[in-house]
Amino acid sequence: MAKSTEIMGQNTPIRPHFNFDNTFARKLEGFVVSCQAEPASAPKLLQFNHVLAEELGLDPAVLDSKVGLEIFSGNVAPEGSEPLSQGYAGHQFGGFAPQLGDGRALLLGEIIDTQHKRRDIQLKGSGRTPFSRGGDGKASLGPVLREYLIGEGMHALGVPTTRALAAVKTGDNVYRESPLPGAVLTRVAASHIRIGTFEFGAARGDVDKVRQLADYTIARHYPEATDAKNPYLAFFAAVTDAQAALVASWMNIGFIHGVMNTDNMTISGETIDYGPCAFMDRYATGTVFSSIDTHGRYAYGNQPAILSWNLTRLAETLVRFVDPNKDRAIELLTDTIQGIQTLYEAHWLSGMRSKIGLSTEDSLDLKLINDLLLLMEEGNADFTLVFRRLAQALRGDIDTVRNLFEEPDAFDIWAQRWRQRLKQDGIAAEARAQAMNRINPIYIPRNHKVEEALTAAVEQDDMMPFSQMLGILSHPFEEVPENQAYALPAPISDLPYRTFCGT
Ligand code: AMP
Ligand code: MG
């Protein structure tokens, strides 16, 4: 990476003003290694996120230009950045890997956004780092655009997530099974601290370092835990709540992360690493898309159980801070772990109640919702469309939803129970329908449309389908008749949809 503190415009210096304040680099020695991006030979700025840039307090006019291109390709380090790769470990498919780390990512630094929140700015795919092991540190264009599209789609759906600020095509090939165009994604995150970051410190037996990391993370993400009687236990409970809420929100929209390894679970509770993720069409709890998840460990219906499994790995790194008496510490952490599924179910049920239009609580709601899901599974119904079309039923058109089921009669019986429950809830039908349409999306990143957009970009150099889809996914609740093709599931094909880790 060229050393440059200012990027020269024609006559006057242009400064992108990131105003970096790099606390992780300063405070967490042992978790970071300084590193430089590899140059890109002929970079092209394919996509730039103006709205996010403004939210970050950055000038989109300055960055959506040659200046941004140089920064987002890794060719120029913006003033104040201290590029580094972060160390982390992780349990991958249940097995422990003590050293993973940013093998293809560089943290440029942290900035404070317009809402006074600290955000990481990271390049992903910018070349080898000390954590690259056998990898090339690069990313290919398809996976970079996939992360951009699905991540931004998730944000519009209201799910906490890392964001995409820019996608650059490097002009260089990366070599996978065949040569592919290389690309760099600029990722923005509340932080990149993962469960695996704690495991990295713990695996090295460095108690002080793990404590430093915990103190840093508490101050950055859960400052209220400092005032608790037992700050580290309160911290663990707060992470637990954030991740339980996150997984519940995935379940409520039919999202399958695909690789819920502990290195891919953030402490902040943001979704991270859109590799083999995908949305399910037909509701089936066993749905798996990832080509490497042969045993379905990360299947749709297993995600809540994996949530607990992963958080238990975090708890193991915190034992000695929770209580000097190890048994007592384990007892306290176990209490919290045992509450995770209840917590998750509360988040999930609250989301599901809203999805079927309920604003009050009744003890029979859980059964009502589970019975609908069972009918959906038995009737091969599309998850997203069923919930969306329930609002239409309230407006007098029940056929659109009932026809989504192979056995519409069974749905009719359920719908009668639902209507009874709605009467008890007592909100005018139209107001309820509108509220439902504000949380039940009509547009999700449908797998075949994602593939279409990526194929056009990668194989035909055509970013139009990508831009169009990004625009539609940015307003997932606003139905527009012309965009109907984006609302429909893929035609049933003999070949199951498969996703791959995005390297
Ligand atoms: P991920 O599948 O993105 O969660 O990555 C798992 C681990 O593999 C992380 O440590 C990555 O940094 C590393 N990794 C993935 N792809 C590459 C690559 N092309 N070069 C180097 N390291 C990589
Ligand atoms: Mg990862």
Short mmCIF file of C-alpha atoms and ligand atoms in Angstrom, two decimals:
data_model
loop_
_atom_site.label_atom_id
_atom_site.label_comp_id
_atom_site.label_asym_id
_atom_site.label_seq_id
_atom_site.Cartn_x
_atom_site.Cartn_y
_atom_site.Cartn_z
CA MET A 1 0.00 0.00 0.00
CA ALA A 2 1.41 3.38 -0.96
CA LYS A 3 2.11 5.67 1.97
CA SER A 4 0.11 8.81 1.60
CA THR A 5 -1.31 11.16 4.15
CA GLU A 6 -3.17 13.25 1.61
CA ILE A 7 -4.60 12.40 -1.73
CA MET A 8 -3.89 15.07 -4.27
CA GLY A 9 -6.67 16.44 -6.41
CA GLN A 10 -5.73 18.47 -9.45
CA ASN A 11 -4.81 21.60 -7.54
CA THR A 12 -5.93 21.27 -3.98
CA PRO A 13 -5.44 18.39 -1.61
CA ILE A 14 -8.64 16.44 -1.02
CA ARG A 15 -9.01 14.84 2.37
CA PRO A 16 -11.66 12.22 2.90
CA HIS A 17 -11.73 13.02 6.63
CA PHE A 18 -12.21 9.66 8.19
CA ASN A 19 -11.04 11.07 11.54
CA PHE A 20 -9.83 7.70 12.67
CA ASP A 21 -9.55 6.94 16.39
CA ASN A 22 -8.04 3.48 16.58
CA THR A 23 -8.72 2.18 20.07
CA PHE A 24 -8.43 -1.51 19.21
CA ALA A 25 -4.95 -0.96 17.75
CA ARG A 26 -3.91 1.08 20.80
CA LYS A 27 -5.36 -1.06 23.56
CA LEU A 28 -5.25 -4.65 22.37
CA GLU A 29 -1.69 -5.45 21.58
CA GLY A 30 -1.46 -9.21 21.18
CA PHE A 31 -4.70 -9.36 19.21
CA VAL A 32 -3.42 -7.33 16.25
CA VAL A 33 -0.68 -7.43 13.64
CA SER A 34 0.07 -4.37 11.49
CA CYS A 35 -0.23 -5.12 7.85
CA GLN A 36 -0.51 -3.47 4.46
CA ALA A 37 -2.95 -4.07 1.63
CA GLU A 38 -1.65 -5.48 -1.61
CA PRO A 39 -2.03 -3.08 -4.54
CA ALA A 40 -4.79 -3.48 -7.09
CA SER A 41 -3.58 -3.06 -10.66
CA ALA A 42 -6.63 -1.51 -12.34
CA PRO A 43 -9.28 -0.82 -9.70
CA LYS A 44 -12.82 0.11 -10.59
CA LEU A 45 -15.39 1.33 -8.05
CA LEU A 46 -18.43 -0.83 -8.78
CA GLN A 47 -20.69 0.17 -5.96
CA PHE A 48 -20.61 2.87 -3.33
CA ASN A 49 -23.09 3.30 -0.49
CA HIS A 50 -23.95 7.01 -0.32
CA VAL A 51 -26.54 6.67 2.44
CA LEU A 52 -24.15 4.74 4.66
CA ALA A 53 -21.32 7.20 3.96
CA GLU A 54 -23.54 10.02 5.20
CA GLU A 55 -24.49 8.04 8.28
CA LEU A 56 -20.77 7.61 8.95
CA GLY A 57 -20.22 11.34 8.61
CA LEU A 58 -18.17 10.86 5.44
CA ASP A 59 -18.51 13.00 2.35
CA PRO A 60 -20.01 10.81 -0.39
CA ALA A 61 -19.05 13.30 -3.08
CA VAL A 62 -15.39 13.02 -2.10
CA LEU A 63 -15.41 9.25 -1.74
CA ASP A 64 -17.50 8.22 -4.76
CA SER A 65 -14.58 9.21 -6.94
CA LYS A 66 -10.95 8.49 -7.68
CA VAL A 67 -10.15 9.27 -4.03
CA GLY A 68 -12.53 6.57 -2.80
CA LEU A 69 -11.35 4.18 -5.45
CA GLU A 70 -7.76 4.44 -4.22
CA ILE A 71 -8.80 3.92 -0.60
CA PHE A 72 -11.36 1.15 -1.14
CA SER A 73 -9.02 -0.80 -3.42
CA GLY A 74 -6.29 -0.71 -0.76
CA ASN A 75 -3.94 1.27 -2.99
CA VAL A 76 -3.81 4.26 -0.65
CA ALA A 77 -4.08 4.23 3.14
CA PRO A 78 -6.32 7.10 4.21
CA GLU A 79 -4.85 9.58 6.66
CA GLY A 80 -5.01 8.34 10.24
CA SER A 81 -5.60 4.70 9.35
CA GLU A 82 -3.45 2.02 11.01
CA PRO A 83 -4.10 -1.06 8.87
CA LEU A 84 -4.01 -4.27 10.86
CA SER A 85 -5.28 -7.79 10.86
CA GLN A 86 -6.99 -9.09 13.98
CA GLY A 87 -6.28 -12.42 15.59
CA TYR A 88 -9.10 -14.76 16.44
CA ALA A 89 -9.65 -18.45 16.96
CA GLY A 90 -12.85 -20.37 16.45
CA HIS A 91 -14.83 -23.53 16.70
CA GLN A 92 -15.52 -24.52 13.11
CA PHE A 93 -18.24 -27.15 12.74
CA GLY A 94 -17.57 -28.12 16.35
CA GLY A 95 -13.78 -28.49 16.10
CA PHE A 96 -11.42 -25.93 17.63
CA ALA A 97 -8.97 -23.97 15.47
CA PRO A 98 -6.73 -21.94 17.80
CA GLN A 99 -5.54 -19.56 15.09
CA LEU A 100 -7.74 -18.27 12.31
CA GLY A 101 -7.62 -14.47 12.26
CA ASP A 102 -8.11 -11.98 9.47
CA GLY A 103 -6.58 -13.97 6.65
CA ARG A 104 -8.08 -11.74 4.00
CA ALA A 105 -9.18 -8.63 5.85
CA LEU A 106 -7.56 -5.44 7.09
CA LEU A 107 -9.00 -3.14 9.69
CA LEU A 108 -8.25 0.40 8.51
CA GLY A 109 -9.45 1.91 11.75
CA GLU A 110 -12.44 3.13 13.74
CA ILE A 111 -14.52 6.21 13.25
CA ILE A 112 -17.36 7.78 15.20
CA ASP A 113 -20.53 8.04 13.13
CA THR A 114 -23.17 10.76 13.16
CA GLN A 115 -25.08 8.88 15.88
CA HIS A 116 -21.90 8.94 18.03
CA LYS A 117 -21.41 5.22 17.52
CA ARG A 118 -17.96 3.75 16.98
CA ARG A 119 -17.69 1.82 13.71
CA ASP A 120 -14.89 -0.28 12.21
CA ILE A 121 -13.87 0.32 8.61
CA GLN A 122 -12.41 -2.85 7.17
CA LEU A 123 -11.17 -3.97 3.76
CA LYS A 124 -12.01 -7.57 2.91
CA GLY A 125 -10.07 -9.26 0.11
CA SER A 126 -7.11 -6.88 0.14
CA GLY A 127 -4.36 -9.49 0.14
CA ARG A 128 -2.29 -11.69 2.38
CA THR A 129 -1.82 -11.07 6.10
CA PRO A 130 0.13 -12.97 8.76
CA PHE A 131 -3.10 -14.95 9.33
CA SER A 132 -3.53 -16.04 5.72
CA ARG A 133 -2.07 -19.53 6.18
CA GLY A 134 -2.25 -21.13 2.72
CA GLY A 135 -4.78 -18.61 1.35
CA ASP A 136 -4.14 -15.74 -1.02
CA GLY A 137 -5.92 -13.15 1.12
CA LYS A 138 -8.07 -12.23 -1.84
CA ALA A 139 -11.77 -12.31 -2.57
CA SER A 140 -13.49 -12.83 -5.87
CA LEU A 141 -16.14 -10.52 -7.23
CA GLY A 142 -19.14 -12.84 -6.86
CA PRO A 143 -18.84 -13.34 -3.08
CA VAL A 144 -18.02 -9.65 -2.53
CA LEU A 145 -21.19 -8.58 -4.34
CA ARG A 146 -23.14 -11.31 -2.57
CA GLU A 147 -22.09 -9.95 0.83
CA TYR A 148 -22.95 -6.43 -0.31
CA LEU A 149 -26.40 -7.37 -1.58
CA ILE A 150 -27.53 -9.71 1.18
CA GLY A 151 -26.01 -7.61 3.98
CA GLU A 152 -27.70 -4.44 2.77
CA GLY A 153 -30.91 -6.43 2.28
CA MET A 154 -30.68 -7.62 5.90
CA HIS A 155 -30.19 -4.07 7.10
CA ALA A 156 -33.31 -2.94 5.25
CA LEU A 157 -35.17 -5.85 6.85
CA GLY A 158 -34.23 -4.42 10.24
CA VAL A 159 -31.71 -7.11 11.19
CA PRO A 160 -28.50 -5.99 12.95
CA THR A 161 -25.68 -6.52 10.47
CA THR A 162 -22.30 -5.41 9.27
CA ARG A 163 -22.71 -3.06 6.31
CA ALA A 164 -21.14 -2.60 2.90
CA LEU A 165 -19.67 0.79 2.08
CA ALA A 166 -18.01 -0.02 -1.23
CA ALA A 167 -17.21 -2.79 -3.68
CA VAL A 168 -14.17 -2.45 -5.92
CA LYS A 169 -13.08 -4.71 -8.73
CA THR A 170 -9.30 -4.90 -8.51
CA GLY A 171 -8.49 -5.61 -12.16
CA ASP A 172 -6.51 -8.67 -11.04
CA ASN A 173 -7.59 -12.27 -11.22
CA VAL A 174 -7.88 -14.53 -8.23
CA TYR A 175 -7.35 -18.22 -8.79
CA ARG A 176 -9.95 -20.64 -7.46
CA GLU A 177 -11.05 -23.60 -9.57
CA SER A 178 -10.69 -21.17 -12.46
CA PRO A 179 -9.45 -17.57 -12.70
CA LEU A 180 -12.06 -15.13 -11.39
CA PRO A 181 -12.14 -11.33 -11.19
CA GLY A 182 -10.76 -10.14 -7.84
CA ALA A 183 -12.59 -7.63 -5.65
CA VAL A 184 -12.42 -5.83 -2.31
CA LEU A 185 -15.36 -5.13 -0.06
CA THR A 186 -15.26 -2.24 2.40
CA ARG A 187 -17.11 -3.50 5.42
CA VAL A 188 -18.44 -1.43 8.28
CA ALA A 189 -19.15 -3.03 11.66
CA ALA A 190 -19.95 -2.02 15.23
CA SER A 191 -16.73 -3.97 15.81
CA HIS A 192 -15.15 -7.15 14.53
CA ILE A 193 -14.83 -8.70 17.97
CA ARG A 194 -16.12 -12.26 17.81
CA ILE A 195 -16.59 -15.12 20.25
CA GLY A 196 -13.46 -16.40 18.51
CA THR A 197 -11.51 -13.30 19.59
CA PHE A 198 -12.03 -14.34 23.22
CA GLU A 199 -11.11 -17.92 22.35
CA PHE A 200 -7.90 -16.66 20.71
CA GLY A 201 -6.77 -15.04 23.97
CA ALA A 202 -7.96 -17.93 26.11
CA ALA A 203 -6.20 -20.53 23.93
CA ARG A 204 -2.92 -18.74 24.60
CA GLY A 205 -3.54 -18.92 28.34
CA ASP A 206 -3.00 -15.20 28.65
CA VAL A 207 -5.43 -14.28 31.40
CA ASP A 208 -4.52 -10.59 31.45
CA LYS A 209 -5.04 -10.26 27.72
CA VAL A 210 -8.48 -11.86 27.87
CA ARG A 211 -9.38 -9.55 30.74
CA GLN A 212 -8.18 -6.56 28.71
CA LEU A 213 -10.30 -7.74 25.80
CA ALA A 214 -13.32 -8.21 28.05
CA ASP A 215 -12.89 -4.76 29.61
CA TYR A 216 -12.44 -3.19 26.21
CA THR A 217 -15.50 -4.97 24.81
CA ILE A 218 -17.63 -4.04 27.80
CA ALA A 219 -16.65 -0.38 27.45
CA ARG A 220 -17.30 -0.43 23.71
CA HIS A 221 -20.51 -2.46 23.51
CA TYR A 222 -22.06 -3.00 26.92
CA PRO A 223 -20.93 -0.13 29.19
CA GLU A 224 -23.96 -0.65 31.46
CA ALA A 225 -22.42 -3.97 32.57
CA THR A 226 -19.71 -2.00 34.40
CA ASP A 227 -22.25 -0.92 37.01
CA ALA A 228 -23.54 -4.43 37.64
CA LYS A 229 -22.70 -6.35 40.81
CA ASN A 230 -20.81 -8.83 38.66
CA PRO A 231 -19.72 -6.96 35.50
CA TYR A 232 -18.35 -9.97 33.59
CA LEU A 233 -21.47 -12.01 34.26
CA ALA A 234 -23.62 -9.05 33.24
CA PHE A 235 -21.51 -8.74 30.09
CA PHE A 236 -22.09 -12.39 29.26
CA ALA A 237 -25.83 -11.97 29.84
CA ALA A 238 -25.89 -8.91 27.57
CA VAL A 239 -24.10 -10.74 24.73
CA THR A 240 -26.48 -13.62 25.23
CA ASP A 241 -29.46 -11.32 24.85
CA ALA A 242 -28.05 -9.60 21.75
CA GLN A 243 -27.27 -12.88 20.01
CA ALA A 244 -30.60 -14.45 21.03
CA ALA A 245 -32.41 -11.46 19.54
CA LEU A 246 -30.28 -11.74 16.41
CA VAL A 247 -30.95 -15.42 15.81
CA ALA A 248 -34.67 -14.86 16.51
CA SER A 249 -34.71 -12.17 13.84
CA TRP A 250 -33.03 -14.58 11.39
CA MET A 251 -35.64 -17.22 12.16
CA ASN A 252 -38.44 -14.69 11.72
CA ILE A 253 -37.37 -13.93 8.15
CA GLY A 254 -36.24 -17.40 7.05
CA PHE A 255 -32.53 -16.57 6.98
CA ILE A 256 -29.96 -19.35 7.22
CA HIS A 257 -26.50 -18.08 8.08
CA GLY A 258 -24.87 -21.29 6.93
CA VAL A 259 -21.62 -21.11 8.89
CA MET A 260 -22.36 -20.22 12.50
CA ASN A 261 -18.84 -21.02 13.66
CA THR A 262 -17.79 -19.12 16.78
CA ASP A 263 -15.48 -16.94 14.68
CA ASN A 264 -18.52 -15.79 12.73
CA MET A 265 -20.58 -14.67 15.74
CA THR A 266 -19.99 -11.07 16.78
CA ILE A 267 -20.06 -9.93 20.38
CA SER A 268 -22.04 -6.86 19.27
CA GLY A 269 -24.88 -9.04 17.97
CA GLU A 270 -24.49 -8.04 14.31
CA THR A 271 -24.77 -10.62 11.54
CA ILE A 272 -21.32 -11.10 10.01
CA ASP A 273 -19.77 -13.04 7.13
CA TYR A 274 -22.25 -13.58 4.36
CA GLY A 275 -20.60 -16.63 2.90
CA PRO A 276 -22.90 -19.57 2.27
CA CYS A 277 -25.98 -17.88 3.74
CA ALA A 278 -29.33 -17.92 1.95
CA PHE A 279 -33.03 -17.40 2.53
CA MET A 280 -35.32 -20.37 2.39
CA ASP A 281 -38.28 -20.37 0.05
CA ARG A 282 -40.49 -23.27 1.11
CA TYR A 283 -40.67 -23.61 4.85
CA ALA A 284 -38.67 -26.65 5.97
CA THR A 285 -36.81 -26.69 9.27
CA GLY A 286 -34.07 -28.94 7.90
CA THR A 287 -33.14 -26.52 5.10
CA VAL A 288 -29.38 -26.34 4.43
CA PHE A 289 -27.80 -24.58 1.46
CA SER A 290 -24.10 -24.73 2.26
CA SER A 291 -22.20 -27.29 0.22
CA ILE A 292 -19.86 -28.01 3.13
CA ASP A 293 -22.55 -28.44 5.81
CA THR A 294 -23.04 -32.11 5.02
CA HIS A 295 -24.58 -33.02 8.39
CA GLY A 296 -26.88 -30.01 8.57
CA ARG A 297 -25.21 -28.63 11.70
CA TYR A 298 -26.24 -25.12 10.65
CA ALA A 299 -29.65 -26.01 9.18
CA TYR A 300 -32.42 -23.43 9.62
CA GLY A 301 -34.03 -25.24 12.55
CA ASN A 302 -30.70 -25.85 14.33
CA GLN A 303 -29.71 -22.22 14.55
CA PRO A 304 -31.23 -21.62 18.02
CA ALA A 305 -29.43 -24.67 19.47
CA ILE A 306 -26.14 -23.54 17.92
CA LEU A 307 -26.67 -20.12 19.50
CA SER A 308 -26.47 -21.78 22.95
CA TRP A 309 -23.54 -23.97 21.91
CA ASN A 310 -21.54 -20.97 20.71
CA LEU A 311 -22.32 -18.84 23.75
CA THR A 312 -21.15 -21.70 25.97
CA ARG A 313 -17.76 -21.41 24.24
CA LEU A 314 -17.73 -17.71 25.14
CA ALA A 315 -18.67 -18.52 28.75
CA GLU A 316 -15.69 -20.86 29.00
CA THR A 317 -13.33 -17.96 28.32
CA LEU A 318 -14.89 -15.84 31.08
CA VAL A 319 -14.90 -18.32 33.99
CA ARG A 320 -12.00 -16.88 35.93
CA PHE A 321 -13.36 -13.33 35.73
CA VAL A 322 -16.85 -14.16 36.90
CA ASP A 323 -15.80 -15.51 40.31
CA PRO A 324 -12.49 -16.42 41.96
CA ASN A 325 -14.16 -19.67 42.97
CA LYS A 326 -14.22 -21.70 39.75
CA ASP A 327 -17.20 -23.85 40.73
CA ARG A 328 -19.19 -20.78 41.69
CA ALA A 329 -18.26 -19.08 38.39
CA ILE A 330 -19.34 -22.10 36.38
CA GLU A 331 -22.61 -22.25 38.34
CA LEU A 332 -23.34 -18.58 37.60
CA LEU A 333 -22.50 -18.85 33.91
CA THR A 334 -24.46 -22.09 33.60
CA ASP A 335 -27.54 -20.33 35.00
CA THR A 336 -27.29 -17.77 32.21
CA ILE A 337 -26.64 -20.44 29.59
CA GLN A 338 -29.71 -22.35 30.75
CA GLY A 339 -31.79 -19.24 30.20
CA ILE A 340 -30.68 -18.75 26.58
CA GLN A 341 -33.41 -20.82 24.93
CA THR A 342 -36.14 -19.12 27.01
CA LEU A 343 -34.71 -15.76 26.05
CA TYR A 344 -34.50 -16.76 22.42
CA GLU A 345 -38.07 -18.06 22.43
CA ALA A 346 -39.33 -14.81 23.94
CA HIS A 347 -37.67 -12.80 21.14
CA TRP A 348 -38.87 -15.26 18.53
CA LEU A 349 -42.45 -15.39 19.82
CA SER A 350 -42.68 -11.64 20.02
CA GLY A 351 -41.56 -11.41 16.38
CA MET A 352 -43.94 -14.16 15.29
CA ARG A 353 -46.90 -12.58 17.10
CA SER A 354 -46.32 -9.38 15.15
CA LYS A 355 -45.98 -11.35 11.93
CA ILE A 356 -49.48 -12.78 12.31
CA GLY A 357 -50.80 -9.38 13.34
CA LEU A 358 -51.14 -9.76 17.10
CA SER A 359 -50.49 -6.85 19.40
CA THR A 360 -51.43 -8.62 22.64
CA GLU A 361 -50.27 -11.83 24.28
CA ASP A 362 -52.23 -15.01 24.92
CA SER A 363 -50.94 -18.30 26.25
CA LEU A 364 -52.28 -20.13 23.19
CA ASP A 365 -50.33 -17.97 20.71
CA LEU A 366 -47.34 -20.27 20.65
CA LYS A 367 -49.53 -23.18 19.59
CA LEU A 368 -51.34 -21.07 17.00
CA ILE A 369 -48.03 -20.03 15.44
CA ASN A 370 -46.48 -23.50 15.59
CA ASP A 371 -49.57 -24.98 13.96
CA LEU A 372 -49.25 -22.52 11.09
CA LEU A 373 -45.59 -23.44 10.65
CA LEU A 374 -46.49 -27.12 10.67
CA LEU A 375 -49.08 -26.55 7.96
CA MET A 376 -46.52 -24.60 5.95
CA GLU A 377 -44.02 -27.43 6.22
CA GLU A 378 -46.61 -30.07 5.31
CA GLY A 379 -48.05 -27.93 2.54
CA ASN A 380 -44.69 -26.86 1.00
CA ALA A 381 -45.68 -23.22 1.40
CA ASP A 382 -43.35 -20.31 0.77
CA PHE A 383 -42.31 -18.84 4.14
CA THR A 384 -42.07 -15.20 3.10
CA LEU A 385 -45.20 -15.13 0.98
CA VAL A 386 -47.45 -16.82 3.55
CA PHE A 387 -46.79 -14.12 6.13
CA ARG A 388 -46.99 -11.33 3.59
CA ARG A 389 -50.27 -12.60 2.17
CA LEU A 390 -51.92 -12.93 5.58
CA ALA A 391 -52.47 -9.18 5.46
CA GLN A 392 -54.27 -9.62 2.16
CA ALA A 393 -56.61 -12.08 3.87
CA LEU A 394 -57.53 -9.35 6.33
CA ARG A 395 -58.46 -7.18 3.37
CA GLY A 396 -60.92 -9.79 2.12
CA ASP A 397 -58.72 -11.78 -0.26
CA ILE A 398 -57.98 -15.11 1.43
CA ASP A 399 -57.29 -17.08 -1.76
CA THR A 400 -53.85 -15.58 -2.34
CA VAL A 401 -52.57 -17.02 0.91
CA ARG A 402 -54.54 -20.28 0.99
CA ASN A 403 -53.36 -21.16 -2.52
CA LEU A 404 -49.78 -21.17 -1.28
CA PHE A 405 -50.57 -24.42 0.58
CA GLU A 406 -50.80 -27.76 -1.15
CA GLU A 407 -53.79 -28.52 1.10
CA PRO A 408 -55.68 -25.24 1.37
CA ASP A 409 -58.50 -26.80 3.42
CA ALA A 410 -56.18 -27.39 6.34
CA PHE A 411 -55.15 -23.76 6.16
CA ASP A 412 -58.82 -22.68 6.24
CA ILE A 413 -59.28 -24.38 9.59
CA TRP A 414 -56.23 -22.61 10.95
CA ALA A 415 -57.42 -19.29 9.53
CA GLN A 416 -60.67 -19.61 11.49
CA ARG A 417 -58.73 -19.96 14.74
CA TRP A 418 -56.55 -17.04 13.73
CA ARG A 419 -59.57 -14.82 13.07
CA GLN A 420 -61.02 -15.72 16.48
CA ARG A 421 -57.74 -14.72 18.12
CA LEU A 422 -57.62 -11.47 16.15
CA LYS A 423 -61.12 -10.54 17.38
CA GLN A 424 -59.87 -10.84 20.92
CA ASP A 425 -56.91 -8.59 19.97
CA GLY A 426 -59.35 -5.97 18.71
CA ILE A 427 -57.62 -3.75 16.13
CA ALA A 428 -59.28 -2.56 12.92
CA ALA A 429 -58.47 -4.89 10.01
CA GLU A 430 -56.86 -2.26 7.81
CA ALA A 431 -54.62 -0.89 10.54
CA ARG A 432 -53.56 -4.43 11.37
CA ALA A 433 -52.87 -5.27 7.72
CA GLN A 434 -50.70 -2.18 7.38
CA ALA A 435 -48.75 -3.01 10.53
CA MET A 436 -48.16 -6.54 9.25
CA ASN A 437 -46.91 -5.26 5.91
CA ARG A 438 -44.38 -3.11 7.72
CA ILE A 439 -42.69 -6.21 9.19
CA ASN A 440 -43.44 -9.01 6.73
CA PRO A 441 -41.28 -8.34 3.69
CA ILE A 442 -42.44 -8.90 0.14
CA TYR A 443 -38.87 -8.80 -1.18
CA ILE A 444 -36.07 -10.92 0.24
CA PRO A 445 -32.86 -11.83 -1.58
CA ARG A 446 -34.36 -14.76 -3.50
CA ASN A 447 -31.58 -17.17 -4.37
CA HIS A 448 -32.17 -17.36 -8.10
CA LYS A 449 -32.38 -13.55 -8.40
CA VAL A 450 -29.16 -13.17 -6.40
CA GLU A 451 -27.48 -15.60 -8.78
CA GLU A 452 -28.82 -13.74 -11.82
CA ALA A 453 -27.45 -10.43 -10.54
CA LEU A 454 -24.04 -11.90 -9.68
CA THR A 455 -23.71 -13.78 -12.94
CA ALA A 456 -24.41 -10.64 -14.94
CA ALA A 457 -21.82 -8.69 -12.93
CA VAL A 458 -19.13 -11.36 -13.02
CA GLU A 459 -19.61 -12.85 -16.46
CA GLN A 460 -21.00 -9.95 -18.50
CA ASP A 461 -19.55 -7.00 -16.62
CA ASP A 462 -23.14 -5.81 -16.26
CA MET A 463 -23.96 -4.22 -12.90
CA MET A 464 -27.53 -3.28 -13.88
CA PRO A 465 -29.28 -6.36 -12.44
CA PHE A 466 -27.27 -5.93 -9.23
CA SER A 467 -28.18 -2.25 -8.90
CA GLN A 468 -31.80 -2.93 -9.63
CA MET A 469 -32.00 -5.70 -7.07
CA LEU A 470 -30.16 -3.65 -4.46
CA GLY A 471 -32.71 -0.88 -4.99
CA ILE A 472 -35.62 -3.29 -4.53
CA LEU A 473 -34.11 -4.94 -1.45
CA SER A 474 -33.59 -1.51 0.10
CA HIS A 475 -37.40 -1.21 0.36
CA PRO A 476 -38.40 -4.76 1.20
CA PHE A 477 -41.83 -3.87 2.57
CA GLU A 478 -43.08 -1.69 -0.28
CA GLU A 479 -44.79 -3.80 -2.89
CA VAL A 480 -44.43 -2.51 -6.45
CA PRO A 481 -46.34 -4.42 -9.15
CA GLU A 482 -43.51 -4.17 -11.72
CA ASN A 483 -41.16 -5.94 -9.33
CA GLN A 484 -43.27 -9.06 -9.00
CA ALA A 485 -40.51 -11.31 -10.33
CA TYR A 486 -38.44 -10.44 -7.25
CA ALA A 487 -41.24 -11.55 -4.92
CA LEU A 488 -41.60 -15.05 -6.28
CA PRO A 489 -39.65 -18.14 -5.31
CA ALA A 490 -37.56 -19.90 -7.93
CA PRO A 491 -39.39 -22.36 -10.09
CA ILE A 492 -39.01 -25.81 -8.56
CA SER A 493 -35.94 -27.43 -10.04
CA ASP A 494 -34.47 -30.92 -9.73
CA LEU A 495 -31.19 -29.53 -8.43
CA PRO A 496 -31.21 -28.17 -4.89
CA TYR A 497 -29.75 -24.68 -4.49
CA ARG A 498 -26.19 -24.85 -3.18
CA THR A 499 -24.03 -22.12 -1.65
CA PHE A 500 -20.29 -21.99 -1.12
CA CYS A 501 -18.00 -20.30 1.38
CA GLY A 502 -17.13 -16.94 -0.10
CA THR A 503 -13.43 -17.12 -0.73
P1 AMP B 1 -14.66 -17.35 6.68
O1 AMP B 1 -15.07 -18.56 5.92
O2 AMP B 1 -14.72 -16.09 5.88
O3 AMP B 1 -15.36 -17.21 7.98
O4 AMP B 1 -13.12 -17.55 6.98
C1 AMP B 1 -12.57 -18.53 7.84
C2 AMP B 1 -11.08 -18.30 7.97
O5 AMP B 1 -10.43 -18.53 6.72
C3 AMP B 1 -10.72 -16.87 8.37
O6 AMP B 1 -9.59 -16.94 9.21
C4 AMP B 1 -10.38 -16.24 7.05
O7 AMP B 1 -9.53 -15.14 7.20
C5 AMP B 1 -9.71 -17.38 6.32
N1 AMP B 1 -9.78 -17.21 4.86
C6 AMP B 1 -10.86 -17.36 4.08
N2 AMP B 1 -10.56 -17.13 2.78
C7 AMP B 1 -9.25 -16.81 2.74
C8 AMP B 1 -8.33 -16.45 1.69
N3 AMP B 1 -8.71 -16.37 0.41
N4 AMP B 1 -7.06 -16.19 2.05
C9 AMP B 1 -6.65 -16.27 3.31
N5 AMP B 1 -7.45 -16.61 4.34
C10 AMP B 1 -8.74 -16.86 4.06
MG MG B 2 -15.43 -15.58 9.05
#
